[in-house]
Structures are given as C-alpha cells and as structure tokens.
Amino acid sequence: MGTATDMVSLGEPLYEFSQIRGQDKQYLQGFGGDTSNAAIAAARQGAAVAYVTRLGDDEFGKQFLALWREEGLDTSGVSIDREAHTGVYFIHYGPQGHVFSYLRAGSAASRMRPEHLPLDLVRDAKFFHTSAISQAISASACDTVFAAIDAAKSAGVKFAYDSNLRLRLWPLPRAKAVITATIPLADYFLPSLDDVKVLCGLEQPDAIVDWSHRLGARYVALKLGADGALASDGTRRERIPPHAVDCVDATGAGDCFAGSLLAQLSLGDDFWRAVRYASAAAALTTTGYGAVAPLPRPEAVRQLLRS
C-alpha cells in the first residue's frame, strides 16, 4: 500500500444509543452513521481511509474524533462547526426488530457546503464513497456530495455509491430524482434490495440489476440481506450465497459490505473476490450489537470464507 489514500468516505456520523434487550431504560453507547461505519470497516480490513464530515463542538464530536483516530482513519477532512451539534440516534428493539429514532435536524454534518470540501484529499484517493443519506440530510449536503463526485471523477477516482433510502429524511419523488441522477456516475453501485425496490418499482433481483446497468452503473453489488448478494459487471453475473451465522442485530451490515468491498478492491482483489469477502464480513457484523463494535477483522472474515 502506498501513501495515497485508498478510500475517502463522506457523510454524517451519528452517536448511537442502543437499547439493552430486556431493559426499558438502559442503553449501550456506540457510534453509527452509514458512511462512518463503512469507513471504519474498510480501515479494519487494512485500507488507508479518510473521512470527510463536520462535527459539533461537543462531547459526541470529540468521541468520534477519538474513535476514528483509534481506528487509523485520516481525519484531516473533518471540520468542527461551533454552532451546530453532532447527530444522535437511538435503537429500540420491538416485535418487528429494531426501530430507529433520530436527533439529527440541523446537525453539523447537515451544514456541509461544497466550499468545505478537502478537494485534494478526494482527488488523491483510489475510491470515493458516499450514500443517499449524505444527500438527504440537507440541500447543501446534497450539493457537497455532487461537488465531491465531480472532483473525484475528474481526477480518475472510482466512485462507489450506496442508495441507502431513508424516507424520513426526504420525500420519495426527490429521493428518486437525486438517486437516479447519481447512479449513472457510479463505478460501483451498492444498493440494498428493500431500498431499491421502492426506487425502481421492481421486485426481482435480476431485474433490479438490469435497471441499475441501464441507468449507467458499471459494477453492481445488490445486497440481499440474509439471502447473500447478486453481483454483476454488466456481462458476468454471480449470486453470492449467504453465510450461516447467528444473527442478533443487522445494524450496519450493509455499511460493512460497502467498506469491506472497497478495501479489498484497493488492496488488489478483483470484483468477484471482493464481493465474496464483503458478503462474509457483512454476515459477521450481524453477530453483535451496534454498528461499529461487531465490524470484523480480516482473520475472522477469512475463517468464515474457509468454513
């Protein structure tokens, strides 16, 4: 690995409070936010990763900086907004699984603007990664994402995009318009089945992959949850079978998939090996609680792949 950054991820970190099962009023502290999760997952696989965001001048923001530095991330693209707070979310566990509650309106990350971008950092990476959540949190954040994509593409940096759809953050017509305008720019499109069904109106994984390619995505890795993944480069298509694990919490599994995939690509794997690795890493993430703590290390992923 050279000195250049393998992956730059941009988005909103969220401080996490996860309800302890069986306890109504007790919570475990943790860290979340889809792009931050993906960045940490990539770093744990051995990639050189930088994260770009804005944090509040608060205890939550300080803990995020400490976390990223502990995980080996480059935080030179993180700035402090002294007039806004770091976003927070709560995970409750109910009969239908986990339920999320957010305190993110007006967060520091939602106040990102194109002029805040560390353009040299973005242009020097192998991969630029972001998600539709980063576009949904505000109009200025959406502008910032497009400016970063433009900088990345103009410098020959590969762009990876996760269509994470959160309809609490924006109405479906706007989400469709922005996401379908972003997919054609993506070298790697990494949707989840439930999200993309809503976006394209299709049900079958193969039809969804076809739709993604028609829009212009070069490589597609469709995450199928407990059913594994469906990967395509436009000519070859491969179903990646699921791994049998003791799933207790799926929070962050898709983010782990994205980060692990990009890490393996940056470390020299081809697309197919990288997808198989990412699928195993994502499966392992579901065996622990919270978004960050269960993100696996390479030894555990390789052991699952051998089993």
Short mmCIF file of C-alpha atoms in Angstrom, two decimals:
data_model
loop_
_atom_site.label_atom_id
_atom_site.label_comp_id
_atom_site.label_asym_id
_atom_site.label_seq_id
_atom_site.Cartn_x
_atom_site.Cartn_y
_atom_site.Cartn_z
CA MET A 1 0.00 0.00 0.00
CA GLY A 2 1.38 3.40 -0.93
CA THR A 3 0.96 6.68 0.88
CA ALA A 4 -2.12 7.65 -1.17
CA THR A 5 -5.49 7.16 0.48
CA ASP A 6 -7.35 4.05 -0.65
CA MET A 7 -10.82 5.33 0.22
CA VAL A 8 -12.40 8.67 1.14
CA SER A 9 -15.91 8.49 2.57
CA LEU A 10 -18.20 11.49 3.07
CA GLY A 11 -21.33 11.72 5.19
CA GLU A 12 -22.96 12.13 8.57
CA PRO A 13 -21.77 10.30 11.69
CA LEU A 14 -24.41 9.59 14.33
CA TYR A 15 -23.74 8.98 18.01
CA GLU A 16 -25.57 5.80 18.96
CA PHE A 17 -27.62 4.75 21.97
CA SER A 18 -28.71 1.12 21.63
CA GLN A 19 -31.34 -0.25 23.99
CA ILE A 20 -30.20 -3.22 26.02
CA ARG A 21 -32.59 -6.06 25.25
CA GLY A 22 -34.96 -6.72 28.12
CA GLN A 23 -34.20 -3.32 29.66
CA ASP A 24 -36.64 -0.49 29.01
CA LYS A 25 -34.43 2.37 30.11
CA GLN A 26 -30.84 1.21 29.71
CA TYR A 27 -28.73 1.89 26.63
CA LEU A 28 -25.32 0.96 25.34
CA GLN A 29 -23.30 3.83 23.91
CA GLY A 30 -21.89 3.38 20.42
CA PHE A 31 -21.23 5.00 17.07
CA GLY A 32 -23.17 4.94 13.82
CA GLY A 33 -23.80 6.71 10.56
CA ASP A 34 -23.62 4.69 7.36
CA THR A 35 -20.55 6.26 5.78
CA SER A 36 -18.61 6.32 9.05
CA ASN A 37 -19.42 2.64 9.57
CA ALA A 38 -18.20 1.84 6.06
CA ALA A 39 -15.01 3.85 6.56
CA ILE A 40 -14.19 2.01 9.79
CA ALA A 41 -14.99 -1.36 8.19
CA ALA A 42 -12.56 -0.57 5.36
CA ALA A 43 -9.86 0.52 7.78
CA ARG A 44 -10.23 -2.69 9.79
CA GLN A 45 -9.60 -4.67 6.60
CA GLY A 46 -6.28 -2.84 6.14
CA ALA A 47 -7.17 0.01 3.77
CA ALA A 48 -5.90 3.58 4.19
CA VAL A 49 -9.11 5.53 4.79
CA ALA A 50 -10.06 9.18 5.23
CA TYR A 51 -13.40 10.52 6.42
CA VAL A 52 -14.97 13.84 5.47
CA THR A 53 -17.68 15.46 7.61
CA ARG A 54 -18.49 18.24 10.05
CA LEU A 55 -18.91 17.64 13.79
CA GLY A 56 -20.40 19.70 16.56
CA ASP A 57 -18.12 21.17 19.20
CA ASP A 58 -19.50 18.74 21.77
CA GLU A 59 -18.61 15.58 23.65
CA PHE A 60 -20.13 13.37 20.95
CA GLY A 61 -17.96 15.00 18.31
CA LYS A 62 -14.84 14.62 20.45
CA GLN A 63 -15.57 10.93 20.92
CA PHE A 64 -15.99 10.44 17.17
CA LEU A 65 -12.61 12.04 16.51
CA ALA A 66 -11.04 9.79 19.13
CA LEU A 67 -12.73 6.73 17.59
CA TRP A 68 -11.59 7.50 14.05
CA ARG A 69 -8.02 8.15 15.16
CA GLU A 70 -8.04 4.92 17.18
CA GLU A 71 -9.24 3.08 14.05
CA GLY A 72 -6.46 4.66 11.98
CA LEU A 73 -8.61 6.99 9.86
CA ASP A 74 -7.27 10.22 8.39
CA THR A 75 -9.38 12.98 10.00
CA SER A 76 -7.84 15.93 8.14
CA GLY A 77 -11.13 16.29 6.24
CA VAL A 78 -13.20 16.62 9.42
CA SER A 79 -14.11 20.16 10.49
CA ILE A 80 -15.80 21.49 13.63
CA ASP A 81 -18.99 23.56 13.47
CA ARG A 82 -19.27 25.54 16.71
CA GLU A 83 -22.88 26.50 16.01
CA ALA A 84 -24.33 23.02 15.49
CA HIS A 85 -24.47 19.65 17.21
CA THR A 86 -23.31 16.16 16.31
CA GLY A 87 -26.21 13.94 15.21
CA VAL A 88 -27.60 11.31 17.60
CA TYR A 89 -29.81 8.25 17.15
CA PHE A 90 -31.45 5.66 19.37
CA ILE A 91 -32.08 1.98 18.60
CA HIS A 92 -35.09 0.38 20.27
CA TYR A 93 -35.94 -3.30 19.89
CA GLY A 94 -39.58 -4.20 19.33
CA PRO A 95 -41.64 -7.12 17.96
CA GLN A 96 -40.66 -6.24 14.37
CA GLY A 97 -36.94 -5.87 15.08
CA HIS A 98 -35.00 -2.67 15.60
CA VAL A 99 -36.64 0.77 15.46
CA PHE A 100 -34.61 3.93 14.95
CA SER A 101 -35.24 7.40 16.45
CA TYR A 102 -33.11 10.35 15.31
CA LEU A 103 -31.97 13.70 16.70
CA ARG A 104 -30.23 14.95 13.57
CA ALA A 105 -32.14 18.03 12.31
CA GLY A 106 -29.66 20.89 11.95
CA SER A 107 -26.66 18.66 12.70
CA ALA A 108 -23.16 19.88 11.91
CA ALA A 109 -22.89 17.38 9.05
CA SER A 110 -26.13 18.67 7.50
CA ARG A 111 -24.44 22.09 7.29
CA MET A 112 -21.69 20.82 4.96
CA ARG A 113 -21.19 23.01 1.90
CA PRO A 114 -19.12 22.49 -1.27
CA GLU A 115 -16.59 25.12 -0.16
CA HIS A 116 -15.85 22.97 2.92
CA LEU A 117 -14.58 20.07 0.80
CA PRO A 118 -10.94 18.96 1.11
CA LEU A 119 -10.67 18.56 -2.67
CA ASP A 120 -7.04 17.39 -2.71
CA LEU A 121 -7.92 14.57 -0.31
CA VAL A 122 -10.79 13.45 -2.56
CA ARG A 123 -8.73 13.68 -5.76
CA ASP A 124 -5.83 11.66 -4.33
CA ALA A 125 -7.91 8.62 -3.33
CA LYS A 126 -8.45 5.36 -5.18
CA PHE A 127 -12.16 5.32 -4.26
CA PHE A 128 -14.65 7.99 -3.21
CA HIS A 129 -17.63 6.62 -1.28
CA THR A 130 -20.87 8.21 -0.18
CA SER A 131 -24.57 7.43 0.15
CA ALA A 132 -28.01 8.83 -0.48
CA ILE A 133 -28.30 9.60 3.24
CA SER A 134 -25.47 12.09 2.80
CA GLN A 135 -27.56 13.72 0.06
CA ALA A 136 -30.82 13.58 2.02
CA ILE A 137 -29.80 15.39 5.19
CA SER A 138 -29.92 18.85 3.56
CA ALA A 139 -29.79 20.66 0.23
CA SER A 140 -26.29 21.97 0.97
CA ALA A 141 -25.05 18.47 1.86
CA CYS A 142 -26.53 17.20 -1.41
CA ASP A 143 -24.66 19.93 -3.31
CA THR A 144 -21.50 18.94 -1.42
CA VAL A 145 -21.87 15.30 -2.45
CA PHE A 146 -22.22 16.21 -6.13
CA ALA A 147 -19.22 18.55 -5.92
CA ALA A 148 -17.15 15.75 -4.36
CA ILE A 149 -18.26 13.26 -7.02
CA ASP A 150 -17.29 15.74 -9.72
CA ALA A 151 -13.86 16.28 -8.16
CA ALA A 152 -13.33 12.53 -7.82
CA LYS A 153 -14.41 11.67 -11.35
CA SER A 154 -12.34 14.46 -12.90
CA ALA A 155 -9.25 13.05 -11.15
CA GLY A 156 -9.90 9.44 -12.22
CA VAL A 157 -11.02 8.34 -8.75
CA LYS A 158 -13.54 5.48 -8.76
CA PHE A 159 -16.92 6.40 -7.26
CA ALA A 160 -18.87 3.96 -5.08
CA TYR A 161 -22.46 4.77 -4.16
CA ASP A 162 -24.90 3.26 -1.67
CA SER A 163 -28.53 4.17 -2.29
CA ASN A 164 -29.48 3.91 1.41
CA LEU A 165 -33.05 5.20 1.29
CA ARG A 166 -34.43 6.99 4.36
CA LEU A 167 -37.86 8.42 3.60
CA ARG A 168 -37.92 10.17 6.98
CA LEU A 169 -35.27 12.48 5.55
CA TRP A 170 -36.81 13.39 2.20
CA PRO A 171 -39.92 12.73 0.10
CA LEU A 172 -39.83 9.83 -2.34
CA PRO A 173 -40.06 11.98 -5.52
CA ARG A 174 -36.98 13.98 -4.51
CA ALA A 175 -35.15 10.83 -3.40
CA LYS A 176 -35.86 9.16 -6.75
CA ALA A 177 -34.75 12.23 -8.69
CA VAL A 178 -31.46 12.64 -6.83
CA ILE A 179 -30.58 8.94 -6.59
CA THR A 180 -31.34 8.20 -10.25
CA ALA A 181 -29.20 11.20 -11.19
CA THR A 182 -26.32 9.82 -9.10
CA ILE A 183 -26.38 6.16 -10.18
CA PRO A 184 -25.08 6.95 -13.72
CA LEU A 185 -21.98 8.48 -12.12
CA ALA A 186 -21.23 5.37 -10.05
CA ASP A 187 -18.44 2.98 -10.97
CA TYR A 188 -19.72 0.76 -8.14
CA PHE A 189 -23.41 0.85 -7.17
CA LEU A 190 -24.17 -0.91 -3.87
CA PRO A 191 -27.93 -0.92 -3.25
CA SER A 192 -29.92 -2.93 -0.72
CA LEU A 193 -32.89 -4.88 -2.03
CA ASP A 194 -35.60 -3.29 0.14
CA ASP A 195 -34.45 0.25 -0.65
CA VAL A 196 -34.03 -0.17 -4.37
CA LYS A 197 -37.39 -1.93 -4.78
CA VAL A 198 -39.04 1.31 -3.66
CA LEU A 199 -36.88 3.37 -6.01
CA CYS A 200 -37.38 1.39 -9.21
CA GLY A 201 -40.70 -0.40 -8.63
CA LEU A 202 -39.17 -3.78 -9.48
CA GLU A 203 -39.20 -6.89 -7.29
CA GLN A 204 -36.79 -9.41 -8.82
CA PRO A 205 -33.06 -9.02 -8.10
CA ASP A 206 -32.03 -9.69 -11.70
CA ALA A 207 -34.46 -7.06 -13.00
CA ILE A 208 -33.10 -4.57 -10.45
CA VAL A 209 -29.52 -5.22 -11.56
CA ASP A 210 -30.60 -4.73 -15.20
CA TRP A 211 -32.25 -1.43 -14.22
CA SER A 212 -29.07 -0.29 -12.46
CA HIS A 213 -26.93 -1.02 -15.51
CA ARG A 214 -29.40 0.71 -17.83
CA LEU A 215 -29.03 3.84 -15.71
CA GLY A 216 -25.27 3.63 -16.18
CA ALA A 217 -23.79 1.88 -13.13
CA ARG A 218 -20.70 -0.10 -14.21
CA TYR A 219 -20.48 -2.65 -11.39
CA VAL A 220 -23.49 -3.56 -9.26
CA ALA A 221 -23.48 -5.44 -5.95
CA LEU A 222 -27.09 -5.85 -4.83
CA LYS A 223 -27.25 -6.68 -1.12
CA LEU A 224 -29.94 -9.28 -0.42
CA GLY A 225 -29.67 -9.42 3.38
CA ALA A 226 -30.00 -12.97 4.65
CA ASP A 227 -30.01 -14.21 1.04
CA GLY A 228 -26.47 -13.03 0.26
CA ALA A 229 -25.79 -10.77 -2.72
CA LEU A 230 -26.12 -10.56 -6.50
CA ALA A 231 -23.10 -9.12 -8.30
CA SER A 232 -22.73 -8.01 -11.91
CA ASP A 233 -20.15 -6.29 -14.11
CA GLY A 234 -22.59 -5.88 -16.98
CA THR A 235 -21.63 -9.10 -18.73
CA ARG A 236 -20.99 -11.61 -15.95
CA ARG A 237 -23.45 -12.09 -13.11
CA GLU A 238 -22.95 -14.13 -9.95
CA ARG A 239 -25.17 -14.96 -6.99
CA ILE A 240 -23.16 -14.84 -3.76
CA PRO A 241 -24.69 -17.35 -1.32
CA PRO A 242 -25.35 -16.30 2.29
CA HIS A 243 -23.28 -17.41 5.26
CA ALA A 244 -24.90 -19.24 8.15
CA VAL A 245 -24.27 -17.11 11.23
CA ASP A 246 -26.09 -16.42 14.50
CA CYS A 247 -27.68 -13.08 13.56
CA VAL A 248 -28.64 -10.87 16.51
CA ASP A 249 -28.58 -7.33 15.00
CA ALA A 250 -28.31 -6.35 11.33
CA THR A 251 -27.44 -2.71 12.07
CA GLY A 252 -24.54 -1.63 9.85
CA ALA A 253 -24.26 -4.86 7.85
CA GLY A 254 -24.75 -3.10 4.52
CA ASP A 255 -22.20 -0.46 5.51
CA CYS A 256 -19.71 -3.18 6.41
CA PHE A 257 -20.32 -4.74 2.99
CA ALA A 258 -19.52 -1.45 1.24
CA GLY A 259 -16.39 -0.69 3.24
CA SER A 260 -15.05 -4.23 3.03
CA LEU A 261 -15.66 -4.40 -0.73
CA LEU A 262 -13.77 -1.17 -1.38
CA ALA A 263 -10.96 -2.19 0.96
CA GLN A 264 -10.44 -5.45 -0.89
CA LEU A 265 -10.55 -3.74 -4.28
CA SER A 266 -7.99 -1.18 -3.11
CA LEU A 267 -5.79 -3.97 -1.77
CA GLY A 268 -5.76 -5.75 -5.15
CA ASP A 269 -8.69 -8.18 -5.23
CA ASP A 270 -10.82 -8.41 -8.35
CA PHE A 271 -14.52 -7.52 -8.11
CA TRP A 272 -15.71 -11.10 -7.61
CA ARG A 273 -13.31 -11.96 -4.81
CA ALA A 274 -14.04 -8.60 -3.18
CA VAL A 275 -17.82 -9.20 -3.25
CA ARG A 276 -17.45 -12.65 -1.69
CA TYR A 277 -15.21 -11.20 1.02
CA ALA A 278 -17.61 -8.31 1.66
CA SER A 279 -20.56 -10.67 1.96
CA ALA A 280 -18.76 -12.72 4.62
CA ALA A 281 -17.72 -9.58 6.51
CA ALA A 282 -21.29 -8.27 6.48
CA ALA A 283 -22.60 -11.58 7.81
CA LEU A 284 -20.18 -11.43 10.74
CA THR A 285 -21.33 -7.90 11.57
CA THR A 286 -24.82 -9.23 12.35
CA THR A 287 -23.49 -11.43 15.17
CA GLY A 288 -23.00 -8.49 17.56
CA TYR A 289 -24.91 -5.41 18.69
CA GLY A 290 -24.49 -1.89 17.37
CA ALA A 291 -22.96 -0.60 14.17
CA VAL A 292 -19.23 -0.42 14.92
CA ALA A 293 -18.29 -2.87 17.67
CA PRO A 294 -19.01 -6.04 15.60
CA LEU A 295 -17.22 -4.88 12.43
CA PRO A 296 -14.87 -7.83 11.83
CA ARG A 297 -11.13 -8.11 11.31
CA PRO A 298 -9.62 -9.97 8.32
CA GLU A 299 -8.76 -13.13 10.28
CA ALA A 300 -12.42 -13.70 11.19
CA VAL A 301 -13.61 -12.99 7.63
CA ARG A 302 -11.10 -15.41 6.11
CA GLN A 303 -12.03 -18.07 8.63
CA LEU A 304 -15.71 -17.76 7.66
CA LEU A 305 -14.81 -17.91 3.97
CA ARG A 306 -12.88 -21.16 4.60
CA SER A 307 -15.73 -22.77 6.57
#
